[in-house]
Amino acid sequence: MIKMKKLILFLSLSGFSISVSSQEILTLDLAISEAVERNFSVKVAEKRVEAAENQIYKGNAGMSPQLDWITNINGSVNQVNQVFVDDRKINRLGQGFSPNTNLNLSWTLYDGRRMQVIYNRLQTQGQESLLQKKLVVQNVISNVMQVYYEILRQKKSVEYLGQIIKYYEERLNITEERWQIGRGSKLDYLQSKTDLTTQQVELVSAENQLRTSKVRLNNLLGTPADRSFEAEYISDEAPIYNLNTLLDQARSSNRDLLLLNKGIELSLLAEQEAFSFKKPRIALNSGFGYSFNRNNAGFLALNQSVGLTAGVSAVWNIFNGHQTQRDIQFARINTEVIQTQKQELLNQLEADLTASYYQFEADRELLNLEQANKEVAEENLNISLEKFRLGASTILELNEAQRRYDLSLNRLVNAQYNLRISELELLRMSGTLVE
């Protein structure tokens, strides 16, 4: 139904793995497929497309003839009392029965092209509803990807906190051992225990945030809130984009821009429809009828007729208080308004897309720096921990090394997430997230 175009399969958070044999693996592609299939907003948009397409037929534009069958059956009972000048009298109870049936055909032959304009409008409205559906799908996919990336960020934070806690546990063991044998102070031991507890609190909070994000994703996918799954890390390479190519794609594929184009088309059609009222309307009218009348109380006991009629009628409005001209002027003004809105959106889109492109390039460079910084901070922590174990450094030096390592991991996770979101914005604004 919908072809995805390069769904940002990049930026894997390499590192530590967690056993997930008992949990479902939910890939990004699978999450997107489930959202498109089950999301309630998408279902509503699909129904609106179906409703709009059901309106696209020539009869709805007045192009088809109209055929009516009209049948009447009447009966009567009459008491007739008549006295003539020659003293003749008639006293009679009469009964009447008069059924009749008619087939009437009316077919508009010409109305200043109004029928064709209406048909074109119905087609354009169908195309507009399809674009609106694609915009809904794009927004749903964008939301799914953002939440999925947030899950990956929190998942990696949980894993990093697990690694950090191991360093703090090792530090606690060292300070406890030193305190027990009299080579260190109890203050160092208590400080190490407090710092370990702080990290454990951070881990509990991160795990809860991860669970909450999974609930949000399940809601977007239309699946049970307590569904258990494991998000899968995705590739670690960010594609190379060209700004001019992205701008060209945005001008031709951005959903909001395409909707404004359809708005302009509809406004131009409204102008043509209003102008058609200046032209005459010519219609073919035909009828076939049968009538029967029987009445034993009148002069005619039986009257029966069968007939065919045909004719052409023409109507041309000469003056209607300038209403037609005002409708034309209103449609023209509305077209100019939408064209101005389109130009405003285009200018804003080019500015936002250019800024997002520069942000994406900056985020790519920041990620490379943070990856290198994480390696340096980890090596520095390992050296500081070994020196502390050997008694060649103080706990303050180890604290600083741990703080820098904590900060480097947090910044790395954020850099990976920011790059994902930056690319998502590029694809969304350029209109290439969904075809």
GROMACS .gro file of C-alpha atoms in nm:
model
  435
    1MET     CA    1   0.000   0.000   0.000
    2ILE     CA    2   0.270   0.243   0.096
    3LYS     CA    3   0.627   0.220  -0.016
    4MET     CA    4   0.878   0.335   0.240
    5LYS     CA    5   1.176   0.523   0.111
    6LYS     CA    6   1.495   0.469   0.311
    7LEU     CA    7   1.345   0.451   0.657
    8ILE     CA    8   1.650   0.592   0.828
    9LEU     CA    9   1.809   0.255   0.885
   10PHE     CA   10   2.122   0.386   1.049
   11LEU     CA   11   2.299   0.460   1.374
   12SER     CA   12   2.314   0.134   1.566
   13LEU     CA   13   2.402   0.172   1.929
   14SER     CA   14   2.684  -0.081   1.931
   15GLY     CA   15   2.783  -0.237   2.257
   16PHE     CA   16   2.637  -0.457   2.520
   17SER     CA   17   2.363  -0.709   2.448
   18ILE     CA   18   2.083  -0.824   2.674
   19SER     CA   19   1.929  -1.168   2.655
   20VAL     CA   20   1.585  -1.128   2.498
   21SER     CA   21   1.509  -1.486   2.405
   22SER     CA   22   1.178  -1.466   2.589
   23GLN     CA   23   1.071  -1.139   2.424
   24GLU     CA   24   0.946  -1.053   2.078
   25ILE     CA   25   1.197  -0.869   1.859
   26LEU     CA   26   1.022  -0.565   1.713
   27THR     CA   27   1.217  -0.412   1.425
   28LEU     CA   28   1.156  -0.059   1.304
   29ASP     CA   29   1.015  -0.183   0.972
   30LEU     CA   30   0.774  -0.414   1.152
   31ALA     CA   31   0.664  -0.136   1.388
   32ILE     CA   32   0.592   0.091   1.091
   33SER     CA   33   0.397  -0.182   0.911
   34GLU     CA   34   0.185  -0.249   1.220
   35ALA     CA   35   0.117   0.122   1.268
   36VAL     CA   36   0.004   0.170   0.908
   37GLU     CA   37  -0.219  -0.137   0.934
   38ARG     CA   38  -0.370  -0.081   1.279
   39ASN     CA   39  -0.343   0.285   1.376
   40PHE     CA   40  -0.688   0.439   1.426
   41SER     CA   41  -0.599   0.770   1.261
   42VAL     CA   42  -0.489   0.584   0.948
   43LYS     CA   43  -0.813   0.383   0.945
   44VAL     CA   44  -1.019   0.704   0.967
   45ALA     CA   45  -0.817   0.856   0.680
   46GLU     CA   46  -0.872   0.544   0.468
   47LYS     CA   47  -1.249   0.565   0.524
   48ARG     CA   48  -1.246   0.930   0.418
   49VAL     CA   49  -1.063   0.837   0.099
   50GLU     CA   50  -1.321   0.566   0.033
   51ALA     CA   51  -1.605   0.813   0.091
   52ALA     CA   52  -1.449   1.071  -0.143
   53GLU     CA   53  -1.390   0.813  -0.417
   54ASN     CA   54  -1.752   0.696  -0.391
   55GLN     CA   55  -1.859   1.048  -0.488
   56ILE     CA   56  -1.665   1.040  -0.816
   57TYR     CA   57  -1.916   0.940  -1.084
   58LYS     CA   58  -2.071   1.132  -1.371
   59GLY     CA   59  -2.421   1.114  -1.234
   60ASN     CA   60  -2.310   1.307  -0.926
   61ALA     CA   61  -2.198   1.585  -1.160
   62GLY     CA   62  -2.533   1.596  -1.340
   63MET     CA   63  -2.403   1.436  -1.662
   64SER     CA   64  -2.650   1.147  -1.663
   65PRO     CA   65  -3.016   1.172  -1.765
   66GLN     CA   66  -3.284   1.166  -1.499
   67LEU     CA   67  -3.571   0.925  -1.549
   68ASP     CA   68  -3.876   0.939  -1.321
   69TRP     CA   69  -4.172   0.703  -1.314
   70ILE     CA   70  -4.483   0.864  -1.172
   71THR     CA   71  -4.799   0.665  -1.109
   72ASN     CA   72  -5.130   0.780  -0.962
   73ILE     CA   73  -5.442   0.578  -0.890
   74ASN     CA   74  -5.757   0.770  -0.797
   75GLY     CA   75  -6.108   0.654  -0.722
   76SER     CA   76  -6.434   0.836  -0.654
   77VAL     CA   77  -6.798   0.775  -0.561
   78ASN     CA   78  -7.055   1.034  -0.676
   79GLN     CA   79  -7.432   1.073  -0.623
   80VAL     CA   80  -7.573   1.242  -0.935
   81ASN     CA   81  -7.915   1.417  -0.916
   82GLN     CA   82  -8.014   1.607  -1.233
   83VAL     CA   83  -8.347   1.770  -1.340
   84PHE     CA   84  -8.380   1.888  -1.699
   85VAL     CA   85  -8.616   2.157  -1.836
   86ASP     CA   86  -8.834   1.892  -1.995
   87ASP     CA   87  -8.887   1.738  -1.650
   88ARG     CA   88  -8.650   1.451  -1.713
   89LYS     CA   89  -8.470   1.341  -1.398
   90ILE     CA   90  -8.154   1.143  -1.336
   91ASN     CA   91  -8.079   0.999  -0.997
   92ARG     CA   92  -7.772   0.784  -1.014
   93LEU     CA   93  -7.491   0.665  -0.789
   94GLY     CA   94  -7.168   0.683  -0.988
   95GLN     CA   95  -6.829   0.525  -0.930
   96GLY     CA   96  -6.508   0.654  -1.084
   97PHE     CA   97  -6.168   0.489  -1.135
   98SER     CA   98  -5.876   0.675  -1.295
   99PRO     CA   99  -5.525   0.529  -1.287
  100ASN     CA  100  -5.244   0.697  -1.482
  101THR     CA  101  -4.871   0.644  -1.519
  102ASN     CA  102  -4.593   0.851  -1.678
  103LEU     CA  103  -4.224   0.813  -1.759
  104ASN     CA  104  -4.048   1.151  -1.760
  105LEU     CA  105  -3.696   1.196  -1.897
  106SER     CA  106  -3.483   1.504  -1.832
  107TRP     CA  107  -3.129   1.535  -1.969
  108THR     CA  108  -2.911   1.845  -1.948
  109LEU     CA  109  -2.733   1.883  -2.282
  110TYR     CA  110  -2.538   2.200  -2.211
  111ASP     CA  111  -2.485   2.416  -1.903
  112GLY     CA  112  -2.173   2.616  -1.980
  113ARG     CA  113  -1.942   2.320  -1.894
  114ARG     CA  114  -2.061   2.328  -1.533
  115MET     CA  115  -2.115   1.950  -1.527
  116GLN     CA  116  -1.758   1.884  -1.644
  117VAL     CA  117  -1.621   2.130  -1.389
  118ILE     CA  118  -1.815   1.960  -1.109
  119TYR     CA  119  -1.682   1.620  -1.221
  120ASN     CA  120  -1.327   1.757  -1.223
  121ARG     CA  121  -1.387   1.897  -0.875
  122LEU     CA  122  -1.499   1.558  -0.746
  123GLN     CA  123  -1.186   1.398  -0.892
  124THR     CA  124  -0.965   1.665  -0.736
  125GLN     CA  125  -1.135   1.622  -0.400
  126GLY     CA  126  -1.065   1.249  -0.424
  127GLN     CA  127  -0.698   1.323  -0.492
  128GLU     CA  128  -0.694   1.569  -0.203
  129SER     CA  129  -0.835   1.309   0.037
  130LEU     CA  130  -0.565   1.066  -0.076
  131LEU     CA  131  -0.298   1.327  -0.004
  132GLN     CA  132  -0.453   1.390   0.337
  133LYS     CA  133  -0.436   1.019   0.407
  134LYS     CA  134  -0.068   1.012   0.308
  135LEU     CA  135  -0.007   1.307   0.538
  136VAL     CA  136  -0.174   1.117   0.824
  137VAL     CA  137   0.036   0.809   0.743
  138GLN     CA  138   0.349   1.024   0.731
  139ASN     CA  139   0.272   1.176   1.071
  140VAL     CA  140   0.199   0.835   1.221
  141ILE     CA  141   0.523   0.691   1.081
  142SER     CA  142   0.717   0.993   1.204
  143ASN     CA  143   0.569   0.952   1.553
  144VAL     CA  144   0.645   0.579   1.552
  145MET     CA  145   1.005   0.641   1.450
  146GLN     CA  146   1.054   0.911   1.711
  147VAL     CA  147   0.923   0.686   1.989
  148TYR     CA  148   1.124   0.391   1.856
  149TYR     CA  149   1.442   0.601   1.859
  150GLU     CA  150   1.356   0.717   2.210
  151ILE     CA  151   1.328   0.351   2.313
  152LEU     CA  152   1.670   0.282   2.163
  153ARG     CA  153   1.815   0.579   2.349
  154GLN     CA  154   1.667   0.466   2.680
  155LYS     CA  155   1.764   0.106   2.615
  156LYS     CA  156   2.123   0.212   2.559
  157SER     CA  157   2.110   0.432   2.869
  158VAL     CA  158   2.002   0.129   3.073
  159GLU     CA  159   2.290  -0.074   2.933
  160TYR     CA  160   2.542   0.202   2.994
  161LEU     CA  161   2.417   0.250   3.348
  162GLY     CA  162   2.463  -0.121   3.401
  163GLN     CA  163   2.825  -0.087   3.292
  164ILE     CA  164   2.879   0.225   3.501
  165ILE     CA  165   2.741   0.050   3.809
  166LYS     CA  166   3.003  -0.223   3.766
  167TYR     CA  167   3.276   0.042   3.795
  168TYR     CA  168   3.109   0.187   4.104
  169GLU     CA  169   3.075  -0.159   4.257
  170GLU     CA  170   3.442  -0.224   4.198
  171ARG     CA  171   3.528   0.110   4.355
  172LEU     CA  172   3.306   0.025   4.654
  173ASN     CA  173   3.482  -0.309   4.698
  174ILE     CA  174   3.822  -0.140   4.689
  175THR     CA  175   3.729   0.131   4.943
  176GLU     CA  176   3.563  -0.126   5.171
  177GLU     CA  177   3.865  -0.351   5.161
  178ARG     CA  178   4.097  -0.059   5.236
  179TRP     CA  179   3.879   0.056   5.523
  180GLN     CA  180   3.861  -0.295   5.669
  181ILE     CA  181   4.241  -0.338   5.669
  182GLY     CA  182   4.305   0.016   5.786
  183ARG     CA  183   4.458   0.152   5.465
  184GLY     CA  184   4.166   0.378   5.377
  185SER     CA  185   3.904   0.592   5.543
  186LYS     CA  186   3.546   0.502   5.615
  187LEU     CA  187   3.450   0.832   5.453
  188ASP     CA  188   3.577   0.706   5.116
  189TYR     CA  189   3.376   0.387   5.163
  190LEU     CA  190   3.056   0.576   5.251
  191GLN     CA  191   3.105   0.814   4.961
  192SER     CA  192   3.149   0.519   4.725
  193LYS     CA  193   2.834   0.356   4.861
  194THR     CA  194   2.636   0.679   4.818
  195ASP     CA  195   2.759   0.721   4.460
  196LEU     CA  196   2.668   0.360   4.381
  197THR     CA  197   2.318   0.410   4.521
  198THR     CA  198   2.278   0.723   4.307
  199GLN     CA  199   2.361   0.525   3.994
  200GLN     CA  200   2.122   0.247   4.095
  201VAL     CA  201   1.844   0.504   4.136
  202GLU     CA  202   1.927   0.636   3.789
  203LEU     CA  203   1.903   0.282   3.654
  204VAL     CA  204   1.558   0.224   3.808
  205SER     CA  205   1.437   0.555   3.663
  206ALA     CA  206   1.579   0.473   3.319
  207GLU     CA  207   1.415   0.130   3.318
  208ASN     CA  208   1.079   0.287   3.404
  209GLN     CA  209   1.117   0.545   3.126
  210LEU     CA  210   1.195   0.260   2.887
  211ARG     CA  211   0.878   0.075   2.988
  212THR     CA  212   0.673   0.395   2.952
  213SER     CA  213   0.807   0.455   2.601
  214LYS     CA  214   0.715   0.100   2.503
  215VAL     CA  215   0.359   0.166   2.621
  216ARG     CA  216   0.351   0.478   2.402
  217LEU     CA  217   0.471   0.280   2.102
  218ASN     CA  218   0.212   0.007   2.162
  219ASN     CA  219  -0.054   0.278   2.164
  220LEU     CA  220   0.064   0.408   1.827
  221LEU     CA  221   0.067   0.055   1.687
  222GLY     CA  222  -0.283  -0.021   1.814
  223THR     CA  223  -0.157  -0.317   2.019
  224PRO     CA  224  -0.214  -0.397   2.390
  225ALA     CA  225  -0.033  -0.155   2.621
  226ASP     CA  226   0.137  -0.437   2.812
  227ARG     CA  227   0.277  -0.605   2.501
  228SER     CA  228   0.637  -0.703   2.572
  229PHE     CA  229   0.898  -0.658   2.301
  230GLU     CA  230   1.261  -0.576   2.249
  231ALA     CA  231   1.363  -0.299   2.009
  232GLU     CA  232   1.632  -0.398   1.763
  233TYR     CA  233   1.940  -0.184   1.710
  234ILE     CA  234   1.975  -0.058   1.355
  235SER     CA  235   2.276   0.009   1.136
  236ASP     CA  236   2.544   0.254   1.239
  237GLU     CA  237   2.591   0.452   0.918
  238ALA     CA  238   2.421   0.779   0.831
  239PRO     CA  239   2.356   0.837   0.458
  240ILE     CA  240   2.502   1.132   0.270
  241TYR     CA  241   2.247   1.389   0.156
  242ASN     CA  242   2.269   1.674  -0.093
  243LEU     CA  243   2.092   1.994   0.008
  244ASN     CA  244   1.988   2.092  -0.346
  245THR     CA  245   1.844   1.746  -0.407
  246LEU     CA  246   1.647   1.766  -0.083
  247LEU     CA  247   1.511   2.109  -0.176
  248ASP     CA  248   1.400   1.983  -0.518
  249GLN     CA  249   1.231   1.684  -0.357
  250ALA     CA  250   1.055   1.912  -0.107
  251ARG     CA  251   0.919   2.137  -0.384
  252SER     CA  252   0.770   1.837  -0.565
  253SER     CA  253   0.682   1.597  -0.281
  254ASN     CA  254   0.621   1.783   0.046
  255ARG     CA  255   0.273   1.679   0.161
  256ASP     CA  256   0.166   2.019   0.296
  257LEU     CA  257   0.278   2.184  -0.028
  258LEU     CA  258   0.092   1.928  -0.240
  259LEU     CA  259  -0.225   1.987  -0.038
  260LEU     CA  260  -0.202   2.361  -0.106
  261ASN     CA  261  -0.162   2.283  -0.477
  262LYS     CA  262  -0.486   2.086  -0.462
  263GLY     CA  263  -0.646   2.377  -0.280
  264ILE     CA  264  -0.547   2.606  -0.568
  265GLU     CA  265  -0.693   2.359  -0.820
  266LEU     CA  266  -1.021   2.344  -0.630
  267SER     CA  267  -1.039   2.722  -0.608
  268LEU     CA  268  -0.981   2.757  -0.984
  269LEU     CA  269  -1.255   2.501  -1.046
  270ALA     CA  270  -1.488   2.698  -0.818
  271GLU     CA  271  -1.416   3.004  -1.033
  272GLN     CA  272  -1.502   2.810  -1.350
  273GLU     CA  273  -1.818   2.674  -1.191
  274ALA     CA  274  -1.931   3.024  -1.095
  275PHE     CA  275  -1.858   3.149  -1.448
  276SER     CA  276  -2.072   2.871  -1.600
  277PHE     CA  277  -2.386   3.038  -1.459
  278LYS     CA  278  -2.336   3.312  -1.720
  279LYS     CA  279  -2.405   3.057  -1.993
  280PRO     CA  280  -2.745   2.918  -2.100
  281ARG     CA  281  -2.873   2.581  -1.989
  282ILE     CA  282  -3.024   2.354  -2.254
  283ALA     CA  283  -3.212   2.040  -2.157
  284LEU     CA  284  -3.394   1.763  -2.336
  285ASN     CA  285  -3.734   1.673  -2.189
  286SER     CA  286  -3.941   1.373  -2.288
  287GLY     CA  287  -4.234   1.185  -2.146
  288PHE     CA  288  -4.447   0.880  -2.211
  289GLY     CA  289  -4.782   0.855  -2.039
  290TYR     CA  290  -5.090   0.644  -2.009
  291SER     CA  291  -5.416   0.751  -1.847
  292PHE     CA  292  -5.748   0.577  -1.795
  293ASN     CA  293  -6.071   0.722  -1.661
  294ARG     CA  294  -6.397   0.539  -1.606
  295ASN     CA  295  -6.701   0.707  -1.449
  296ASN     CA  296  -7.057   0.586  -1.486
  297ALA     CA  297  -7.197   0.905  -1.342
  298GLY     CA  298  -7.077   1.146  -1.612
  299PHE     CA  299  -7.123   1.206  -1.980
  300LEU     CA  300  -6.816   0.995  -2.068
  301ALA     CA  301  -6.822   0.647  -1.930
  302LEU     CA  302  -6.466   0.571  -2.043
  303ASN     CA  303  -6.167   0.786  -2.136
  304GLN     CA  304  -5.830   0.630  -2.220
  305SER     CA  305  -5.515   0.789  -2.367
  306VAL     CA  306  -5.154   0.693  -2.445
  307GLY     CA  307  -4.903   0.953  -2.555
  308LEU     CA  308  -4.539   1.044  -2.613
  309THR     CA  309  -4.403   1.396  -2.570
  310ALA     CA  310  -4.058   1.540  -2.639
  311GLY     CA  311  -3.905   1.883  -2.637
  312VAL     CA  312  -3.603   2.099  -2.571
  313SER     CA  313  -3.594   2.375  -2.312
  314ALA     CA  314  -3.343   2.658  -2.272
  315VAL     CA  315  -3.288   2.880  -1.971
  316TRP     CA  316  -3.053   3.178  -1.969
  317ASN     CA  317  -3.027   3.395  -1.663
  318ILE     CA  318  -3.005   3.758  -1.766
  319PHE     CA  319  -2.973   3.926  -1.428
  320ASN     CA  320  -2.952   3.797  -1.069
  321GLY     CA  321  -2.835   4.101  -0.879
  322HIS     CA  322  -2.468   4.055  -0.979
  323GLN     CA  323  -2.454   3.739  -0.766
  324THR     CA  324  -2.268   3.542  -1.035
  325GLN     CA  325  -2.004   3.810  -1.076
  326ARG     CA  326  -1.954   3.829  -0.700
  327ASP     CA  327  -1.910   3.451  -0.682
  328ILE     CA  328  -1.645   3.471  -0.954
  329GLN     CA  329  -1.462   3.751  -0.772
  330PHE     CA  330  -1.475   3.559  -0.444
  331ALA     CA  331  -1.326   3.248  -0.609
  332ARG     CA  332  -1.047   3.456  -0.766
  333ILE     CA  333  -0.961   3.619  -0.434
  334ASN     CA  334  -0.958   3.280  -0.265
  335THR     CA  335  -0.720   3.149  -0.532
  336GLU     CA  336  -0.486   3.443  -0.475
  337VAL     CA  337  -0.495   3.381  -0.098
  338ILE     CA  338  -0.402   3.014  -0.137
  339GLN     CA  339  -0.126   3.100  -0.386
  340THR     CA  340   0.016   3.347  -0.133
  341GLN     CA  341  -0.003   3.081   0.138
  342LYS     CA  342   0.179   2.841  -0.091
  343GLN     CA  343   0.460   3.090  -0.150
  344GLU     CA  344   0.485   3.155   0.224
  345LEU     CA  345   0.498   2.782   0.297
  346LEU     CA  346   0.757   2.728   0.024
  347ASN     CA  347   0.984   2.999   0.164
  348GLN     CA  348   0.945   2.864   0.518
  349LEU     CA  349   1.000   2.508   0.399
  350GLU     CA  350   1.323   2.599   0.221
  351ALA     CA  351   1.449   2.782   0.530
  352ASP     CA  352   1.354   2.499   0.769
  353LEU     CA  353   1.494   2.230   0.543
  354THR     CA  354   1.822   2.417   0.500
  355ALA     CA  355   1.852   2.465   0.877
  356SER     CA  356   1.771   2.098   0.937
  357TYR     CA  357   2.033   1.994   0.683
  358TYR     CA  358   2.300   2.198   0.861
  359GLN     CA  359   2.183   2.053   1.193
  360PHE     CA  360   2.209   1.702   1.049
  361GLU     CA  361   2.565   1.766   0.931
  362ALA     CA  362   2.656   1.912   1.271
  363ASP     CA  363   2.498   1.615   1.451
  364ARG     CA  364   2.696   1.376   1.231
  365GLU     CA  365   3.021   1.549   1.325
  366LEU     CA  366   2.922   1.564   1.692
  367LEU     CA  367   2.853   1.191   1.692
  368ASN     CA  368   3.200   1.117   1.559
  369LEU     CA  369   3.352   1.338   1.828
  370GLU     CA  370   3.143   1.182   2.104
  371GLN     CA  371   3.234   0.830   1.993
  372ALA     CA  372   3.602   0.918   2.012
  373ASN     CA  373   3.555   1.099   2.343
  374LYS     CA  374   3.380   0.796   2.492
  375GLU     CA  375   3.677   0.575   2.407
  376VAL     CA  376   3.917   0.824   2.569
  377ALA     CA  377   3.699   0.861   2.879
  378GLU     CA  378   3.671   0.483   2.917
  379GLU     CA  379   4.045   0.435   2.887
  380ASN     CA  380   4.104   0.717   3.136
  381LEU     CA  381   3.862   0.555   3.382
  382ASN     CA  382   4.029   0.216   3.354
  383ILE     CA  383   4.370   0.373   3.420
  384SER     CA  384   4.236   0.579   3.713
  385LEU     CA  385   4.068   0.274   3.864
  386GLU     CA  386   4.385   0.069   3.839
  387LYS     CA  387   4.591   0.349   3.993
  388PHE     CA  388   4.336   0.379   4.274
  389ARG     CA  389   4.348   0.004   4.330
  390LEU     CA  390   4.727   0.029   4.362
  391GLY     CA  391   4.702   0.332   4.589
  392ALA     CA  392   4.866   0.564   4.339
  393SER     CA  393   4.572   0.807   4.316
  394THR     CA  394   4.305   0.954   4.541
  395ILE     CA  395   3.933   0.896   4.537
  396LEU     CA  396   3.886   1.250   4.407
  397GLU     CA  397   4.079   1.164   4.093
  398LEU     CA  398   3.873   0.848   4.047
  399ASN     CA  399   3.551   1.045   4.105
  400GLU     CA  400   3.648   1.288   3.831
  401ALA     CA  401   3.731   1.004   3.591
  402GLN     CA  402   3.396   0.839   3.663
  403ARG     CA  403   3.211   1.168   3.621
  404ARG     CA  404   3.374   1.228   3.284
  405TYR     CA  405   3.294   0.874   3.174
  406ASP     CA  406   2.930   0.908   3.285
  407LEU     CA  407   2.904   1.234   3.095
  408SER     CA  408   3.064   1.091   2.780
  409LEU     CA  409   2.820   0.799   2.771
  410ASN     CA  410   2.520   1.026   2.820
  411ARG     CA  411   2.638   1.265   2.550
  412LEU     CA  412   2.706   0.976   2.311
  413VAL     CA  413   2.355   0.837   2.354
  414ASN     CA  414   2.205   1.183   2.299
  415ALA     CA  415   2.425   1.242   1.993
  416GLN     CA  416   2.306   0.916   1.837
  417TYR     CA  417   1.943   1.006   1.908
  418ASN     CA  418   1.981   1.363   1.779
  419LEU     CA  419   2.127   1.241   1.450
  420ARG     CA  420   1.835   1.005   1.402
  421ILE     CA  421   1.582   1.282   1.466
  422SER     CA  422   1.769   1.522   1.236
  423GLU     CA  423   1.752   1.277   0.948
  424LEU     CA  424   1.388   1.202   1.019
  425GLU     CA  425   1.312   1.574   0.984
  426LEU     CA  426   1.501   1.586   0.653
  427LEU     CA  427   1.297   1.299   0.512
  428ARG     CA  428   0.969   1.437   0.644
  429MET     CA  429   1.015   1.789   0.508
  430SER     CA  430   1.148   1.667   0.173
  431GLY     CA  431   0.842   1.444   0.135
  432THR     CA  432   1.050   1.127   0.093
  433LEU     CA  433   0.950   0.953   0.415
  434VAL     CA  434   0.641   0.805   0.245
  435GLU     CA  435   0.579   0.767  -0.126
   0.00000   0.00000   0.00000
